[in-house]
Each structure stands twice: as C-alpha cells, then as structure tokens.
PDB file of C-alpha atoms in Angstrom:
ATOM      1  CA  MET U  64      18.595   7.299   8.368  1.00 69.00           C
ATOM      2  CA  SER U  65      20.567   4.966  11.011  1.00 77.00           C
ATOM      3  CA  GLY U  66      18.992   2.750  13.535  1.00 88.00           C
ATOM      4  CA  LYS U  67      16.115  -0.478  13.722  1.00 94.00           C
ATOM      5  CA  VAL U  68      12.751  -0.062  13.298  1.00 95.00           C
ATOM      6  CA  LEU U  69      10.254  -3.396  14.438  1.00 94.00           C
ATOM      7  CA  VAL U  70       6.832  -3.377  12.678  1.00 94.00           C
ATOM      8  CA  CYS U  71       4.374  -4.570  14.694  1.00 89.00           C
ATOM      9  CA  SER U  72       0.921  -5.622  14.162  1.00 83.00           C
ATOM     10  CA  GLY U  73      -2.229  -6.450  16.566  1.00 70.00           C
ATOM     11  CA  GLY U  74      -2.817  -9.786  16.303  1.00 56.00           C
ATOM     12  CA  ARG U  75      -1.416 -13.419  15.715  1.00 49.00           C
ATOM     13  CA  TYR U  76      -4.157 -14.566  13.253  1.00 45.00           C
ATOM     14  CA  GLU U  77      -3.974 -11.007  10.904  1.00 50.00           C
ATOM     15  CA  SER U  78      -6.561 -11.935   7.837  1.00 51.00           C
ATOM     16  CA  GLN U  79      -4.320 -11.322   4.127  1.00 51.00           C
ATOM     17  CA  ALA U  80      -5.923  -7.915   3.367  1.00 55.00           C
ATOM     18  CA  ASN U  81      -4.052  -7.280   7.091  1.00 64.00           C
ATOM     19  CA  ALA U  82      -0.680  -9.106   6.235  1.00 73.00           C
ATOM     20  CA  GLN U  83      -0.254  -7.240   2.965  1.00 79.00           C
ATOM     21  CA  ILE U  84      -0.651  -4.421   4.419  1.00 84.00           C
ATOM     22  CA  ARG U  85       1.798  -4.988   7.068  1.00 85.00           C
ATOM     23  CA  GLU U  86       4.109  -5.844   3.901  1.00 89.00           C
ATOM     24  CA  ALA U  87       4.040  -2.823   2.282  1.00 92.00           C
ATOM     25  CA  ILE U  88       4.839  -0.630   5.054  1.00 93.00           C
ATOM     26  CA  MET U  89       7.353  -2.868   6.018  1.00 92.00           C
ATOM     27  CA  SER U  90       8.585  -2.022   2.418  1.00 94.00           C
ATOM     28  CA  GLY U  91       8.382   1.961   3.101  1.00 95.00           C
ATOM     29  CA  TRP U  92      10.775   1.681   6.282  1.00 95.00           C
ATOM     30  CA  GLU U  93      13.094  -0.630   3.934  1.00 95.00           C
ATOM     31  CA  SER U  94      13.282   2.103   1.641  1.00 93.00           C
ATOM     32  CA  VAL U  95      14.534   4.630   4.560  1.00 91.00           C
ATOM     33  CA  PHE U  96      16.655   2.324   7.142  1.00 93.00           C
ATOM     34  CA  GLY U  97      17.404  -0.658   4.757  1.00 92.00           C
ATOM     35  CA  LYS U  98      16.245  -4.357   4.543  1.00 88.00           C
ATOM     36  CA  GLY U  99      17.879  -5.456   7.407  1.00 90.00           C
ATOM     37  CA  ASN U 100      17.542  -3.096   9.487  1.00 94.00           C
ATOM     38  CA  VAL U 101      12.985  -3.293   9.568  1.00 95.00           C
ATOM     39  CA  ILE U 102      11.958  -6.698  11.831  1.00 92.00           C
ATOM     40  CA  SER U 103       8.686  -7.670  11.772  1.00 90.00           C
ATOM     41  CA  THR U 104       6.610  -9.058  14.314  1.00 88.00           C
ATOM     42  CA  ASN U 105       2.906  -9.680  15.937  1.00 84.00           C
ATOM     43  CA  ILE U 106       2.338  -8.312  19.648  1.00 85.00           C
ATOM     44  CA  ALA U 107       2.856 -11.381  21.277  1.00 84.00           C
ATOM     45  CA  GLY U 108       6.229 -11.553  20.090  1.00 87.00           C
ATOM     46  CA  ALA U 109       7.289  -7.409  20.297  1.00 90.00           C
ATOM     47  CA  SER U 110       8.338  -7.639  24.089  1.00 91.00           C
ATOM     48  CA  ALA U 111      11.444  -9.691  23.158  1.00 92.00           C
ATOM     49  CA  ALA U 112      12.154  -8.885  19.744  1.00 93.00           C
ATOM     50  CA  ILE U 113      12.328  -4.917  21.416  1.00 94.00           C
ATOM     51  CA  ASP U 114      14.547  -6.599  24.212  1.00 92.00           C
ATOM     52  CA  TYR U 115      16.452  -8.326  21.568  1.00 92.00           C
ATOM     53  CA  ILE U 116      16.911  -5.691  18.554  1.00 93.00           C
ATOM     54  CA  LYS U 117      16.580  -2.380  20.532  1.00 95.00           C
ATOM     55  CA  PRO U 118      15.146  -0.387  18.407  1.00 96.00           C
ATOM     56  CA  LYS U 119      14.882   3.358  17.373  1.00 96.00           C
ATOM     57  CA  ILE U 120      11.234   3.102  16.941  1.00 96.00           C
ATOM     58  CA  VAL U 121       8.524   0.910  17.089  1.00 95.00           C
ATOM     59  CA  PHE U 122       5.860   1.686  14.588  1.00 96.00           C
ATOM     60  CA  SER U 123       2.608  -0.577  15.716  1.00 91.00           C
ATOM     61  CA  ILE U 124      -0.015  -1.035  12.692  1.00 89.00           C
ATOM     62  CA  GLY U 125      -3.398  -2.768  12.589  1.00 79.00           C
ATOM     63  CA  SER U 126      -7.115  -2.231  14.316  1.00 73.00           C
ATOM     64  CA  TYR U 127      -6.942  -1.557  18.039  1.00 69.00           C
ATOM     65  CA  LEU U 128     -10.652  -3.435  18.474  1.00 65.00           C
ATOM     66  CA  PRO U 129      -9.516  -6.657  19.994  1.00 64.00           C
ATOM     67  CA  GLU U 130      -9.753  -7.417  23.546  1.00 62.00           C
ATOM     68  CA  SER U 131      -6.522  -9.402  22.497  1.00 62.00           C
ATOM     69  CA  THR U 132      -4.940  -6.741  21.209  1.00 71.00           C
ATOM     70  CA  TYR U 133      -2.919  -4.644  24.402  1.00 80.00           C
ATOM     71  CA  PHE U 134      -0.472  -2.537  23.402  1.00 85.00           C
ATOM     72  CA  GLY U 135       0.221  -0.991  26.728  1.00 86.00           C
ATOM     73  CA  GLU U 136       3.252  -4.033  27.726  1.00 90.00           C
ATOM     74  CA  VAL U 137       4.671  -3.698  24.115  1.00 90.00           C
ATOM     75  CA  CYS U 138       5.334   0.311  24.583  1.00 91.00           C
ATOM     76  CA  GLN U 139       6.646  -0.220  28.060  1.00 93.00           C
ATOM     77  CA  LYS U 140       9.078  -2.008  26.823  1.00 94.00           C
ATOM     78  CA  ALA U 141       9.907   0.104  23.782  1.00 94.00           C
ATOM     79  CA  LYS U 142      10.332   3.206  26.095  1.00 94.00           C
ATOM     80  CA  ALA U 143      12.858   1.569  28.575  1.00 95.00           C
ATOM     81  CA  VAL U 144      14.415   1.553  25.132  1.00 95.00           C
ATOM     82  CA  GLY U 145      14.167   4.288  24.480  1.00 95.00           C
ATOM     83  CA  ALA U 146      12.624   3.786  21.405  1.00 96.00           C
ATOM     84  CA  ILE U 147       9.697   6.051  20.291  1.00 97.00           C
ATOM     85  CA  THR U 148       6.204   5.238  19.800  1.00 96.00           C
ATOM     86  CA  ILE U 149       4.320   5.341  16.566  1.00 96.00           C
ATOM     87  CA  PHE U 150       0.504   3.647  16.148  1.00 93.00           C
ATOM     88  CA  TRP U 151      -0.688   4.172  12.462  1.00 93.00           C
ATOM     89  CA  ALA U 152      -4.564   2.872  12.613  1.00 87.00           C
ATOM     90  CA  THR U 153      -4.942   1.404   9.271  1.00 86.00           C
ATOM     91  CA  GLU U 154      -8.705   0.403   9.881  1.00 80.00           C
ATOM     92  CA  ASP U 155     -10.383   4.041  10.460  1.00 76.00           C
ATOM     93  CA  PRO U 156     -12.508   5.383  11.393  1.00 71.00           C
ATOM     94  CA  TYR U 157     -14.333   2.102  11.553  1.00 67.00           C
ATOM     95  CA  GLU U 158     -13.579   1.407  15.221  1.00 69.00           C
ATOM     96  CA  GLN U 159     -13.203   4.691  16.618  1.00 66.00           C
ATOM     97  CA  ASP U 160     -15.587   4.034  20.096  1.00 68.00           C
ATOM     98  CA  ALA U 161     -12.328   1.758  21.044  1.00 66.00           C
ATOM     99  CA  ASN U 162      -9.796   4.542  20.414  1.00 69.00           C
ATOM    100  CA  TYR U 163      -9.158   5.231  24.164  1.00 66.00           C
ATOM    101  CA  ARG U 164      -7.138   1.682  24.192  1.00 69.00           C
ATOM    102  CA  VAL U 165      -3.810   3.187  22.260  1.00 73.00           C
ATOM    103  CA  VAL U 166      -4.079   6.344  23.663  1.00 79.00           C
ATOM    104  CA  ASP U 167      -2.074   6.689  26.494  1.00 85.00           C
ATOM    105  CA  ASP U 168       0.453   4.393  25.083  1.00 89.00           C
ATOM    106  CA  PHE U 169       1.787   5.801  22.018  1.00 94.00           C
ATOM    107  CA  ASP U 170       3.913   8.566  21.548  1.00 96.00           C
ATOM    108  CA  VAL U 171       2.438   9.635  17.944  1.00 96.00           C
ATOM    109  CA  ILE U 172      -0.748   8.377  16.675  1.00 94.00           C
ATOM    110  CA  PHE U 173      -1.717   8.258  12.782  1.00 95.00           C
ATOM    111  CA  SER U 174      -5.027   7.955  11.378  1.00 90.00           C
ATOM    112  CA  CYS U 175      -5.620   6.491   7.934  1.00 89.00           C
ATOM    113  CA  ASP U 176      -8.404   8.871   8.020  1.00 86.00           C
ATOM    114  CA  ARG U 177      -8.399  12.493   7.656  1.00 85.00           C
ATOM    115  CA  TRP U 178     -11.417  13.079   9.707  1.00 78.00           C
ATOM    116  CA  GLY U 179     -11.056  10.268  11.976  1.00 77.00           C
ATOM    117  CA  THR U 180      -7.880  12.415  13.367  1.00 82.00           C
ATOM    118  CA  ASN U 181     -10.819  14.725  15.514  1.00 80.00           C
ATOM    119  CA  PHE U 182     -11.836  11.645  17.619  1.00 77.00           C
ATOM    120  CA  TYR U 183      -8.068  11.414  19.380  1.00 82.00           C
ATOM    121  CA  GLU U 184      -7.631  13.287  22.550  1.00 84.00           C
ATOM    122  CA  HIS U 185      -4.027  13.187  22.066  1.00 89.00           C
ATOM    123  CA  PRO U 186      -1.509  15.876  21.141  1.00 91.00           C
ATOM    124  CA  HIS U 187      -0.122  14.257  18.347  1.00 94.00           C
ATOM    125  CA  ALA U 188      -2.214  12.606  16.345  1.00 93.00           C
ATOM    126  CA  HIS U 189      -2.119  13.430  12.617  1.00 95.00           C
ATOM    127  CA  PHE U 190      -3.955  12.315   9.294  1.00 95.00           C
ATOM    128  CA  LEU U 191      -1.844   9.115   6.825  1.00 96.00           C
ATOM    129  CA  PRO U 192      -3.766   7.743   4.431  1.00 94.00           C
ATOM    130  CA  LEU U 193      -3.225   4.258   3.174  1.00 94.00           C
ATOM    131  CA  ALA U 194      -0.919   4.011  -0.393  1.00 96.00           C
ATOM    132  CA  ALA U 195       0.066   1.481  -2.319  1.00 96.00           C
ATOM    133  CA  CYS U 196       3.477  -0.841  -2.846  1.00 94.00           C
ATOM    134  CA  GLU U 197       5.440  -0.961  -5.908  1.00 93.00           C
ATOM    135  CA  LYS U 198       7.010  -4.283  -4.759  1.00 91.00           C
ATOM    136  CA  LEU U 199       3.431  -5.768  -4.044  1.00 91.00           C
ATOM    137  CA  HIS U 200       1.125  -3.847  -6.933  1.00 93.00           C
ATOM    138  CA  TYR U 201       2.849  -1.755  -9.889  1.00 94.00           C
ATOM    139  CA  ARG U 202       2.499  -3.331 -13.141  1.00 94.00           C
ATOM    140  CA  PRO U 203       3.885  -1.827 -16.697  1.00 94.00           C
ATOM    141  CA  LEU U 204       1.557  -0.520 -18.891  1.00 93.00           C
ATOM    142  CA  ASP U 205       1.069  -3.411 -21.372  1.00 89.00           C
ATOM    143  CA  GLU U 206      -0.963  -1.527 -23.878  1.00 88.00           C
ATOM    144  CA  THR U 207      -0.831  -4.611 -26.185  1.00 88.00           C
ATOM    145  CA  LEU U 208      -2.499  -6.770 -23.415  1.00 89.00           C
ATOM    146  CA  GLU U 209      -6.343  -7.495 -24.502  1.00 90.00           C
ATOM    147  CA  LYS U 210      -8.615  -6.176 -21.849  1.00 94.00           C
ATOM    148  CA  ASN U 211     -11.801  -8.061 -22.224  1.00 95.00           C
ATOM    149  CA  ILE U 212     -13.729  -6.862 -19.729  1.00 97.00           C
ATOM    150  CA  ASP U 213     -15.909  -3.810 -19.500  1.00 97.00           C
ATOM    151  CA  VAL U 214     -16.506  -2.919 -15.433  1.00 97.00           C
ATOM    152  CA  MET U 215     -14.573  -4.674 -12.913  1.00 97.00           C
ATOM    153  CA  PHE U 216     -15.371  -3.941  -8.811  1.00 96.00           C
ATOM    154  CA  CYS U 217     -14.384  -6.720  -6.125  1.00 94.00           C
ATOM    155  CA  GLY U 218     -15.168  -5.900  -3.084  1.00 91.00           C
ATOM    156  CA  VAL U 219     -17.577  -7.272  -0.853  1.00 89.00           C
ATOM    157  CA  ALA U 220     -21.286  -6.208  -0.760  1.00 91.00           C
ATOM    158  CA  PHE U 221     -21.841  -3.732   1.798  1.00 86.00           C
ATOM    159  CA  GLY U 222     -24.853  -2.157   2.052  1.00 85.00           C
ATOM    160  CA  SER U 223     -23.849   1.273   0.542  1.00 83.00           C
ATOM    161  CA  ARG U 224     -22.373  -0.543  -2.057  1.00 89.00           C
ATOM    162  CA  LYS U 225     -25.252  -2.387  -2.611  1.00 92.00           C
ATOM    163  CA  ASP U 226     -27.542   0.752  -3.202  1.00 90.00           C
ATOM    164  CA  VAL U 227     -24.782   2.035  -5.983  1.00 92.00           C
ATOM    165  CA  MET U 228     -25.069  -0.754  -7.459  1.00 94.00           C
ATOM    166  CA  ARG U 229     -29.206  -1.457  -8.125  1.00 94.00           C
ATOM    167  CA  SER U 230     -28.838   2.733  -8.703  1.00 94.00           C
ATOM    168  CA  ILE U 231     -26.350   2.350 -11.712  1.00 95.00           C
ATOM    169  CA  LYS U 232     -27.657  -1.873 -12.713  1.00 95.00           C
ATOM    170  CA  PRO U 233     -29.065  -0.626 -15.963  1.00 94.00           C
ATOM    171  CA  ALA U 234     -26.169   0.699 -17.026  1.00 95.00           C
ATOM    172  CA  LEU U 235     -24.309  -2.589 -16.951  1.00 96.00           C
ATOM    173  CA  ALA U 236     -27.038  -4.327 -19.151  1.00 93.00           C
ATOM    174  CA  ASP U 237     -25.348  -4.973 -22.262  1.00 92.00           C
ATOM    175  CA  LEU U 238     -21.598  -5.261 -21.289  1.00 96.00           C
ATOM    176  CA  ASN U 239     -19.586  -7.855 -20.198  1.00 97.00           C
ATOM    177  CA  ILE U 240     -18.854  -7.158 -16.218  1.00 97.00           C
ATOM    178  CA  LYS U 241     -17.604  -8.743 -14.001  1.00 97.00           C
ATOM    179  CA  ILE U 242     -18.629  -8.255  -9.931  1.00 97.00           C
ATOM    180  CA  VAL U 243     -16.725 -10.366  -7.584  1.00 96.00           C
ATOM    181  CA  GLY U 244     -17.097 -10.221  -3.785  1.00 94.00           C
ATOM    182  CA  PRO U 245     -19.253 -11.791  -1.284  1.00 93.00           C
ATOM    183  CA  GLY U 246     -23.128 -10.806  -1.660  1.00 94.00           C
ATOM    184  CA  TRP U 247     -22.653 -10.602  -4.807  1.00 96.00           C
ATOM    185  CA  GLY U 248     -24.141 -13.680  -6.582  1.00 93.00           C
ATOM    186  CA  GLU U 249     -27.632 -12.689  -5.905  1.00 93.00           C
ATOM    187  CA  PHE U 250     -27.426  -9.579  -8.405  1.00 94.00           C
ATOM    188  CA  GLY U 251     -27.239 -12.622 -11.003  1.00 92.00           C
ATOM    189  CA  ILE U 252     -25.375 -13.146 -14.653  1.00 92.00           C
ATOM    190  CA  GLY U 253     -21.968 -11.097 -14.008  1.00 94.00           C
ATOM    191  CA  PHE U 254     -21.911 -11.271 -10.414  1.00 96.00           C
ATOM    192  CA  SER U 255     -20.407 -13.414  -8.343  1.00 95.00           C
ATOM    193  CA  ASP U 256     -19.532 -14.298  -4.698  1.00 94.00           C
ATOM    194  CA  ALA U 257     -16.105 -15.303  -5.242  1.00 88.00           C
ATOM    195  CA  ARG U 258     -12.693 -14.682  -3.630  1.00 86.00           C
ATOM    196  CA  ILE U 259     -10.396 -13.459  -4.919  1.00 87.00           C
ATOM    197  CA  GLU U 260      -6.356 -14.300  -4.380  1.00 82.00           C
ATOM    198  CA  LYS U 261      -4.643 -10.740  -4.522  1.00 78.00           C
ATOM    199  CA  ALA U 262      -2.393 -11.576  -7.617  1.00 78.00           C
ATOM    200  CA  GLN U 263      -5.367 -12.499  -9.303  1.00 87.00           C
ATOM    201  CA  LEU U 264      -6.900  -9.734  -9.171  1.00 91.00           C
ATOM    202  CA  ILE U 265      -4.670  -6.987 -10.277  1.00 90.00           C
ATOM    203  CA  GLU U 266      -4.763  -9.091 -13.446  1.00 91.00           C
ATOM    204  CA  LEU U 267      -8.109  -8.816 -13.789  1.00 94.00           C
ATOM    205  CA  TYR U 268      -7.365  -4.899 -12.913  1.00 94.00           C
ATOM    206  CA  GLN U 269      -5.162  -5.410 -15.923  1.00 93.00           C
ATOM    207  CA  ARG U 270      -7.330  -6.503 -17.922  1.00 94.00           C
ATOM    208  CA  SER U 271     -10.790  -4.482 -17.256  1.00 97.00           C
ATOM    209  CA  LYS U 272     -11.692  -0.913 -18.983  1.00 97.00           C
ATOM    210  CA  ILE U 273     -12.473   0.316 -16.012  1.00 97.00           C
ATOM    211  CA  VAL U 274     -12.595  -0.645 -12.273  1.00 97.00           C
ATOM    212  CA  LEU U 275     -15.356   0.677 -10.136  1.00 96.00           C
ATOM    213  CA  ASN U 276     -14.132   2.233  -6.366  1.00 93.00           C
ATOM    214  CA  LEU U 277     -16.910   1.887  -4.461  1.00 89.00           C
ATOM    215  CA  GLY U 278     -16.568   2.856  -0.967  1.00 76.00           C
ATOM    216  CA  ARG U 279     -17.893   1.198   2.210  1.00 63.00           C
ATOM    217  CA  SER U 280     -19.597   2.237   5.119  1.00 56.00           C
ATOM    218  CA  LEU U 281     -19.534   0.030   7.747  1.00 50.00           C
ATOM    219  CA  HIS U 282     -18.668   0.001  11.339  1.00 44.00           C
ATOM    220  CA  PHE U 283     -17.628  -2.411  13.714  1.00 44.00           C
ATOM    221  CA  GLU U 284     -17.316   0.010  17.073  1.00 45.00           C
ATOM    222  CA  ASN U 285     -18.941   3.439  16.347  1.00 49.00           C
ATOM    223  CA  LYS U 286     -21.899   3.364  18.897  1.00 52.00           C
ATOM    224  CA  ARG U 287     -21.116   6.609  19.727  1.00 51.00           C
ATOM    225  CA  PHE U 288     -19.524   8.625  17.191  1.00 54.00           C
ATOM    226  CA  ILE U 289     -20.458   6.995  13.750  1.00 54.00           C
ATOM    227  CA  ILE U 290     -18.361   8.347  11.735  1.00 53.00           C
ATOM    228  CA  MET U 291     -18.198   8.676   7.478  1.00 59.00           C
ATOM    229  CA  PRO U 292     -15.317   7.423   5.437  1.00 59.00           C
ATOM    230  CA  SER U 293     -13.695  11.190   4.476  1.00 60.00           C
ATOM    231  CA  ASN U 294     -10.255  10.132   2.415  1.00 75.00           C
ATOM    232  CA  PRO U 295     -10.188   7.145  -0.428  1.00 83.00           C
ATOM    233  CA  GLY U 296      -9.134   3.576   1.415  1.00 84.00           C
ATOM    234  CA  PRO U 297      -5.943   1.735  -0.003  1.00 89.00           C
ATOM    235  CA  ARG U 298      -7.820  -0.506  -2.795  1.00 90.00           C
ATOM    236  CA  THR U 299      -7.432   3.204  -4.738  1.00 93.00           C
ATOM    237  CA  PHE U 300      -3.750   3.608  -4.675  1.00 95.00           C
ATOM    238  CA  GLU U 301      -3.278  -0.605  -5.093  1.00 94.00           C
ATOM    239  CA  VAL U 302      -5.829   0.098  -8.464  1.00 95.00           C
ATOM    240  CA  ALA U 303      -3.899   2.687  -9.529  1.00 97.00           C
ATOM    241  CA  ALA U 304      -0.572   1.317  -9.289  1.00 97.00           C
ATOM    242  CA  ALA U 305      -1.452  -1.828 -11.340  1.00 95.00           C
ATOM    243  CA  GLY U 306      -2.169   0.359 -14.425  1.00 95.00           C
ATOM    244  CA  ALA U 307      -6.023   0.354 -13.937  1.00 96.00           C
ATOM    245  CA  MET U 308      -8.516   3.094 -15.360  1.00 97.00           C
ATOM    246  CA  GLN U 309     -10.551   3.426 -11.993  1.00 96.00           C
ATOM    247  CA  LEU U 310     -14.143   5.081 -11.927  1.00 95.00           C
ATOM    248  CA  PHE U 311     -15.063   6.142  -8.459  1.00 92.00           C
ATOM    249  CA  HIS U 312     -17.955   6.780  -7.054  1.00 89.00           C
ATOM    250  CA  GLU U 313     -17.616  10.246  -5.499  1.00 76.00           C
ATOM    251  CA  ASP U 314     -19.430  10.727  -1.918  1.00 61.00           C
ATOM    252  CA  ASN U 315     -17.872  11.992   0.856  1.00 56.00           C
ATOM    253  CA  TYR U 316     -14.151  10.783   0.165  1.00 60.00           C
ATOM    254  CA  ALA U 317     -12.341  14.346  -0.864  1.00 81.00           C
ATOM    255  CA  ILE U 318     -10.915  12.085  -3.922  1.00 87.00           C
ATOM    256  CA  HIS U 319      -9.643  15.524  -5.608  1.00 87.00           C
ATOM    257  CA  ASP U 320      -7.029  15.457  -2.895  1.00 89.00           C
ATOM    258  CA  PHE U 321      -5.262  12.963  -4.430  1.00 94.00           C
ATOM    259  CA  TYR U 322      -5.781  13.008  -7.782  1.00 94.00           C
ATOM    260  CA  GLU U 323      -6.876  15.125 -10.045  1.00 93.00           C
ATOM    261  CA  ARG U 324     -10.277  14.491 -12.898  1.00 90.00           C
ATOM    262  CA  ASP U 325      -8.386  13.708 -15.622  1.00 95.00           C
ATOM    263  CA  GLU U 326      -6.219  10.640 -13.450  1.00 96.00           C
ATOM    264  CA  LEU U 327     -10.080   9.799 -11.868  1.00 95.00           C
ATOM    265  CA  PRO U 328     -13.024  10.271 -13.267  1.00 94.00           C
ATOM    266  CA  VAL U 329     -15.633  10.195 -10.764  1.00 93.00           C
ATOM    267  CA  PHE U 330     -19.773   9.458 -10.515  1.00 93.00           C
ATOM    268  CA  SER U 331     -22.273  10.310  -8.600  1.00 90.00           C
ATOM    269  CA  THR U 332     -25.777   8.987 -10.412  1.00 91.00           C
ATOM    270  CA  CYS U 333     -26.551   6.979 -12.738  1.00 93.00           C
ATOM    271  CA  TYR U 334     -26.529   9.990 -15.377  1.00 93.00           C
ATOM    272  CA  ASP U 335     -23.212  10.257 -14.783  1.00 92.00           C
ATOM    273  CA  PHE U 336     -22.493   6.753 -14.879  1.00 95.00           C
ATOM    274  CA  GLN U 337     -23.691   6.294 -18.231  1.00 96.00           C
ATOM    275  CA  GLN U 338     -22.155   9.499 -19.277  1.00 96.00           C
ATOM    276  CA  ILE U 339     -18.667   8.537 -18.428  1.00 96.00           C
ATOM    277  CA  LEU U 340     -19.064   4.473 -19.838  1.00 96.00           C
ATOM    278  CA  ASP U 341     -20.001   6.044 -23.122  1.00 96.00           C
ATOM    279  CA  LYS U 342     -16.993   8.470 -23.383  1.00 96.00           C
ATOM    280  CA  TYR U 343     -15.158   6.067 -22.235  1.00 97.00           C
ATOM    281  CA  LEU U 344     -15.269   2.790 -22.644  1.00 95.00           C
ATOM    282  CA  ASN U 345     -15.362   2.753 -26.637  1.00 90.00           C
ATOM    283  CA  ASN U 346     -11.950   4.881 -27.130  1.00 95.00           C
ATOM    284  CA  PRO U 347      -8.588   2.435 -25.362  1.00 94.00           C
ATOM    285  CA  GLU U 348      -6.554   5.486 -26.327  1.00 95.00           C
ATOM    286  CA  LEU U 349      -7.992   7.351 -23.613  1.00 97.00           C
ATOM    287  CA  ILE U 350      -8.618   4.987 -20.879  1.00 97.00           C
ATOM    288  CA  LEU U 351      -4.785   3.843 -21.469  1.00 96.00           C
ATOM    289  CA  GLU U 352      -4.182   7.450 -21.243  1.00 97.00           C
ATOM    290  CA  THR U 353      -5.906   8.070 -18.071  1.00 97.00           C
ATOM    291  CA  ALA U 354      -4.356   5.273 -16.659  1.00 97.00           C
ATOM    292  CA  ARG U 355      -0.684   5.985 -17.138  1.00 97.00           C
ATOM    293  CA  LYS U 356      -2.139   9.271 -15.272  1.00 98.00           C
ATOM    294  CA  ALA U 357      -3.389   7.654 -12.443  1.00 98.00           C
ATOM    295  CA  GLN U 358      -0.258   5.341 -12.079  1.00 98.00           C
ATOM    296  CA  ALA U 359       1.782   8.229 -12.786  1.00 98.00           C
ATOM    297  CA  ARG U 360       0.849  10.455  -9.771  1.00 98.00           C
ATOM    298  CA  THR U 361       0.328   6.923  -7.344  1.00 98.00           C
ATOM    299  CA  LEU U 362       4.025   6.262  -7.952  1.00 97.00           C
ATOM    300  CA  LYS U 363       5.008   9.848  -7.346  1.00 97.00           C
ATOM    301  CA  ASP U 364       2.548  11.000  -3.946  1.00 97.00           C
ATOM    302  CA  HIS U 365       1.062   7.737  -2.574  1.00 97.00           C
ATOM    303  CA  THR U 366       3.223   4.689  -2.372  1.00 97.00           C
ATOM    304  CA  TYR U 367       4.677   4.209   0.929  1.00 96.00           C
ATOM    305  CA  SER U 368       8.025   4.506   1.040  1.00 96.00           C
ATOM    306  CA  LYS U 369       6.546   8.266   0.830  1.00 97.00           C
ATOM    307  CA  ARG U 370       4.024   7.361   3.938  1.00 97.00           C
ATOM    308  CA  ILE U 371       6.846   7.163   5.723  1.00 97.00           C
ATOM    309  CA  GLU U 372       8.971   9.754   4.544  1.00 97.00           C
ATOM    310  CA  THR U 373       5.948  11.893   5.847  1.00 97.00           C
ATOM    311  CA  VAL U 374       6.061   9.882   9.059  1.00 97.00           C
ATOM    312  CA  LEU U 375       9.026  11.176   9.910  1.00 97.00           C
ATOM    313  CA  SER U 376       8.782  14.377   8.962  1.00 97.00           C
ATOM    314  CA  ILE U 377       5.849  14.351  11.203  1.00 97.00           C
ATOM    315  CA  VAL U 378       8.209  12.647  14.296  1.00 96.00           C
ATOM    316  CA  LYS U 379      10.716  15.187  14.047  1.00 95.00           C
ATOM    317  CA  GLN U 380       8.530  17.833  13.907  1.00 95.00           C
ATOM    318  CA  ASP U 381       6.800  17.027  16.969  1.00 94.00           C
ATOM    319  CA  GLY U 382       9.599  16.796  18.391  1.00 93.00           C
ATOM    320  CA  PHE U 383      10.563  13.085  18.879  1.00 93.00           C
ATOM    321  CA  LEU U 384      13.574  12.851  16.599  1.00 89.00           C
ATOM    322  CA  ASP U 385      16.635  14.844  16.203  1.00 82.00           C
TER     323      ASP U 385
END
C-alpha cells in the first residue's frame, strides 16, 4: 500500500513498556507500507510532522488519561491534510472513564479490550487486541537450552495476582521458582522485587519450564465503570513468540478465543495447578511441543503485522479507505 503513516504516542516521557509497544506497532505498519514510509513522533511534535510529511494515516496510540495528552490539535492538523485519524487505546480497560477525551477527534477507534469497546460513544469503535512483534519477541526454539527454572513469573504484584499466588504457593514449595516484580519480595524465597530488562526477560522465558500468566485488576480512572479485562494482554503473545510454555490463570480473559488448550493450558484452582505441574514438569518433550504450538499460533495469527492488516481491513470496511 502506498502513502505515509505517522505513528503518534501520547507522552514525551514514555515508560519503557509503552516505548516498546510503539516500536512493535511501527514494525507492523512497516510490514505493510515499507520502512521508509512510517514515521514515529510523540504528541508534542506531531503537528509539525504532519505538515512536513502529509501522511495518509495518523495512527495514535497509548493512553488518553494524562491532562497533558490532548489529541484534538493533532487530529485537526491531520484532517487539514486529508489524513485518516485512528486511535488505538492500548491501556484499556483501565482508563475508560476518560475516553471522552478522544471520541470526538478520531475517525476510527480501536480498543485493546473486547468489552471496552462497548464504552465508547463512537460509530466506529472496534476491538483490536495487542500482539507480539517478530523483531522484538521471537526467538527460535532451542532444544539444547537447559531449562533450570521450574516456574517463572514477571510482573507487578497487583492485589489480584497476590491472591492467585497465595492460593498456589503450596504447590511451589519444592520447586525452583523465579517470581519477580515490584511487591513480590514479601513472599519469601524465590520471590523478588527486582525489575528486569526486556532482553533479559526473554532469556528467562527460554530458561523456564513453565511461565505463569496472571492477569491484572487495576483501575487508574474507572470510578464510573469498573471494567474487568476481558482478553489476554500483550505479555501472553510475547511469551509465546519467545518460545516459552505458558500456564494461564483462567478468569474471564477468553484465552481460548486466541489459543487452543494444547497450545496454552489453563488453571483456575490450586488443584488444577498441581495437576498441570505433575503432567508437564518432568516431561520436557511435552513442554517443548506445547511451546512450539503456541509459538506457531502466535506467528500465524497474533503479530502486529496481522493486527495492522486487520486495522486496514476495518478502516476500508468503514468507508475511510478505498
């Protein structure tokens, strides 16, 4: 497809995680439009960039919550040069009460949460889950690599995650575990408050027999509607792309809309968890086979290139592209 795309993120001072999501999304656009035709900027420089490159699409991403994040001027400038304006809310459903700040400015809105789309008063609001990036997350499966960590998890110790961890902790007692992230240190041996860089994290995934996947329940700006997440977050796809086997805590995330049970097993109780540990931990061939299936599914269906293809298909369907 011809033309230029401007990818605009909300804050000048992005977190590392959000900066990486922007890089991953850019790689998806580059797979369609070509590397030289995709330009990235933060909101402060977006208007000048639009004037200069005259993009076909202005694709804004991230959070609309901070008061300093105002996309109205960017969208006005985009429409003045005939660009289509699209917003992908990558922080849903945790900020839904503030979405009035974008609904009047963009032609099309995508929410990364399936249920979250119901809370946009906009005629062109669609569901688009996050994904994995082949360039950033994919690693070939290495059958010779020693997996010396039995169970691993990385992420902030939100209240809902602590509740799950307390329930399964007895099953972890005699295992080599590595549970890392702010708030876990109080749990004792095998738990740490450390923060891990993304590159190191992928190495840990590869060295782990089982990577736990625990959802989160944290609301930054949801006082009016307390919306629980209804589908898996990006970490699910990233771990699978890295070639690790995951064990998913099944709550209401509709994981089986994305992966089959033999690609990504699930548990709900400590009993389920123990049964899965008994089945997999001493069966390296089964671990490898499960990881391989999940990785293949991810590369087939859940990359940012696939998501951008979906964006373009929907934007055409909605009448904004020929």
